[in-house]
Tab-separated table of C-alpha atoms in Angstrom:
chain	number	residue	atom	x	y	z
A	1	SER	CA	58.748	-14.491	-284.347
A	2	ASP	CA	60.671	-11.250	-283.854
A	3	ALA	CA	62.745	-12.810	-281.066
A	4	GLN	CA	65.862	-13.415	-283.105
A	5	LEU	CA	69.476	-12.556	-282.500
A	6	ILE	CA	70.913	-9.514	-284.217
A	7	THR	CA	74.028	-10.207	-286.234
A	8	ASN	CA	76.411	-7.335	-286.832
A	9	LYS	CA	79.709	-6.776	-288.551
A	10	ASP	CA	82.118	-4.983	-286.233
A	11	LEU	CA	85.524	-3.390	-286.623
A	12	SER	CA	88.402	-5.639	-285.597
A	13	LEU	CA	91.227	-4.226	-283.506
A	14	PRO	CA	93.771	-4.552	-286.355
A	15	MET	CA	91.438	-2.553	-288.637
A	16	ALA	CA	90.938	0.099	-285.973
A	17	VAL	CA	94.695	0.364	-285.378
A	18	THR	CA	95.305	0.702	-289.127
A	19	ILE	CA	92.725	3.485	-289.378
A	20	ALA	CA	94.213	5.430	-286.475
A	21	GLN	CA	97.830	4.966	-287.549
A	22	THR	CA	97.066	5.915	-291.147
A	23	ALA	CA	95.213	9.042	-290.032
A	24	ILE	CA	98.086	10.157	-287.794
A	25	GLN	CA	100.761	9.337	-290.382
A	26	THR	CA	98.844	11.126	-293.135
A	27	CYS	CA	98.662	14.286	-291.066
A	28	LYS	CA	102.312	13.935	-290.007
A	29	SER	CA	103.385	13.709	-293.655
A	30	GLN	CA	101.563	17.027	-294.187
A	31	GLY	CA	103.346	18.587	-291.220
A	32	TYR	CA	100.527	18.285	-288.668
A	33	ALA	CA	100.798	16.594	-285.270
A	34	VAL	CA	97.446	15.009	-284.417
A	35	SER	CA	95.742	12.539	-282.118
A	36	ALA	CA	93.157	10.017	-283.289
A	37	HIS	CA	90.370	7.875	-281.887
A	38	VAL	CA	88.568	4.954	-283.478
A	39	LEU	CA	85.274	3.967	-281.886
A	40	GLY	CA	83.180	0.862	-282.382
A	41	ARG	CA	79.499	0.340	-283.058
A	42	SER	CA	78.348	1.364	-279.567
A	43	GLY	CA	80.646	4.368	-279.373
A	44	GLU	CA	83.166	2.398	-277.317
A	45	VAL	CA	86.855	3.275	-277.665
A	46	LEU	CA	88.764	0.711	-279.709
A	47	VAL	CA	91.897	2.777	-280.250
A	48	ALA	CA	93.135	6.037	-278.750
A	49	MET	CA	96.432	7.378	-280.067
A	50	ARG	CA	98.035	10.581	-278.947
A	51	GLY	CA	100.374	11.808	-281.655
A	52	ASP	CA	103.888	12.979	-280.833
A	53	ASP	CA	104.110	16.690	-279.967
A	54	THR	CA	100.330	17.187	-279.810
A	55	GLY	CA	98.509	19.475	-277.409
A	56	PRO	CA	96.877	17.919	-274.341
A	57	HIS	CA	93.382	18.723	-275.642
A	58	THR	CA	93.772	16.767	-278.877
A	59	LEU	CA	93.074	13.334	-277.392
A	60	GLU	CA	89.814	14.464	-275.789
A	61	ASN	CA	88.794	16.348	-278.914
A	62	SER	CA	89.501	13.455	-281.275
A	63	PHE	CA	87.309	11.255	-279.081
A	64	LYS	CA	84.442	13.762	-279.120
A	65	LYS	CA	84.633	14.197	-282.886
A	66	ALA	CA	84.496	10.437	-283.367
A	67	TYR	CA	81.676	10.041	-280.838
A	68	THR	CA	79.652	12.785	-282.530
A	69	SER	CA	80.075	11.092	-285.915
A	70	ARG	CA	79.075	7.686	-284.590
A	71	ALA	CA	76.075	8.999	-282.667
A	72	GLN	CA	74.773	11.127	-285.544
A	73	ARG	CA	75.886	8.784	-288.355
A	74	ILE	CA	77.261	11.824	-290.209
A	75	SER	CA	80.541	13.708	-290.246
A	76	SER	CA	81.147	15.908	-287.215
A	77	GLY	CA	81.563	18.736	-289.721
A	78	GLN	CA	78.005	18.154	-290.960
A	79	PHE	CA	76.860	18.149	-287.322
A	80	ALA	CA	78.565	21.540	-286.929
A	81	GLU	CA	76.680	22.827	-289.984
A	82	ASN	CA	73.396	21.484	-288.605
A	83	ALA	CA	74.083	23.195	-285.274
A	84	LYS	CA	74.859	26.481	-287.000
A	85	ASN	CA	71.567	26.289	-288.884
A	86	ASN	CA	69.653	25.214	-285.760
A	87	PRO	CA	71.275	26.625	-282.575
A	88	THR	CA	68.627	24.912	-280.408
A	89	LEU	CA	69.666	21.466	-281.703
A	90	GLY	CA	69.102	19.167	-278.738
A	91	ALA	CA	72.075	16.914	-279.451
A	92	LEU	CA	74.417	19.835	-278.731
A	93	HIS	CA	73.646	19.378	-275.036
A	94	LEU	CA	74.485	15.675	-274.877
A	95	SER	CA	77.775	14.518	-273.369
A	96	ASN	CA	80.710	14.203	-275.763
A	97	MET	CA	79.036	15.898	-278.730
A	98	VAL	CA	81.186	18.529	-280.425
A	99	PRO	CA	80.283	20.664	-283.457
A	100	ALA	CA	83.762	20.517	-284.998
A	101	GLN	CA	85.033	19.043	-288.258
A	102	GLY	CA	87.425	16.083	-288.141
A	103	GLY	CA	85.218	13.084	-287.324
A	104	LEU	CA	83.782	10.622	-289.841
A	105	PRO	CA	81.447	7.659	-289.401
A	106	ILE	CA	82.709	4.272	-290.572
A	107	MET	CA	79.929	2.773	-292.652
A	108	ILE	CA	79.038	-0.529	-294.247
A	109	GLY	CA	76.219	0.547	-296.527
A	110	GLN	CA	73.758	2.342	-294.253
A	111	ASP	CA	75.134	0.688	-291.109
A	112	ALA	CA	77.399	2.832	-288.917
A	113	ILE	CA	79.858	0.353	-287.436
A	114	GLY	CA	82.091	2.973	-285.829
A	115	ALA	CA	83.810	6.297	-286.338
A	116	VAL	CA	87.207	7.950	-286.496
A	117	GLY	CA	88.102	11.347	-285.076
A	118	VAL	CA	91.251	13.400	-285.609
A	119	SER	CA	92.381	16.538	-283.778
A	120	GLY	CA	95.448	18.744	-283.930
A	121	ALA	CA	95.776	19.982	-287.502
A	122	PRO	CA	95.317	23.730	-288.105
A	123	GLY	CA	91.682	23.403	-289.165
A	124	GLY	CA	89.080	20.691	-288.950
A	125	ASP	CA	89.067	20.347	-292.721
A	126	LYS	CA	92.664	19.103	-292.515
A	127	ASP	CA	91.787	16.759	-289.622
A	128	GLU	CA	88.972	15.310	-291.740
A	129	VAL	CA	91.273	14.608	-294.703
A	130	CYS	CA	93.457	12.489	-292.409
A	131	ALA	CA	90.425	10.721	-290.912
A	132	LYS	CA	89.240	9.882	-294.423
A	133	ALA	CA	92.690	8.535	-295.331
A	134	GLY	CA	92.369	6.147	-292.393
A	135	ILE	CA	89.005	4.861	-293.565
A	136	ASP	CA	90.165	4.641	-297.177
A	137	LYS	CA	93.075	2.429	-296.089
A	138	VAL	CA	90.663	-0.305	-294.948
A	139	ALA	CA	87.859	0.442	-297.431
A	140	ALA	CA	88.314	-2.865	-299.232
A	141	ASP	CA	87.520	-4.705	-295.988
A	142	LEU	CA	84.388	-2.660	-295.160
A	143	LYS	CA	81.967	-5.112	-296.727
């Protein structure tokens, strides 16, 4: 029968903390004060970290970048590109979606188990580099 339980691999809190801390520290080492969010499989907040000396908007923005990446299963930068190419994109009108670079999905194969979002660097491309550093730090455990 089809009535079977679904088994999933999910991010642990220590992994999520490592991702967020690594992202923030990577940006700090490059001279950028940022905030970071790590979300789980259902888009729930696992970790929210507001970096020292960051603007008040960065915590909200890092959440939205992460949420966008988790919901779309692509980088928030790719979502921004898609929105630019299709301004009537329906997902633009959903809560917490933001067409801004700096969010990345956390994948095991084709399975999006979460996402990380970073905000505060001068440019989403720089936010994304720090987000990727966070994921790379735990890459060996994403199996």
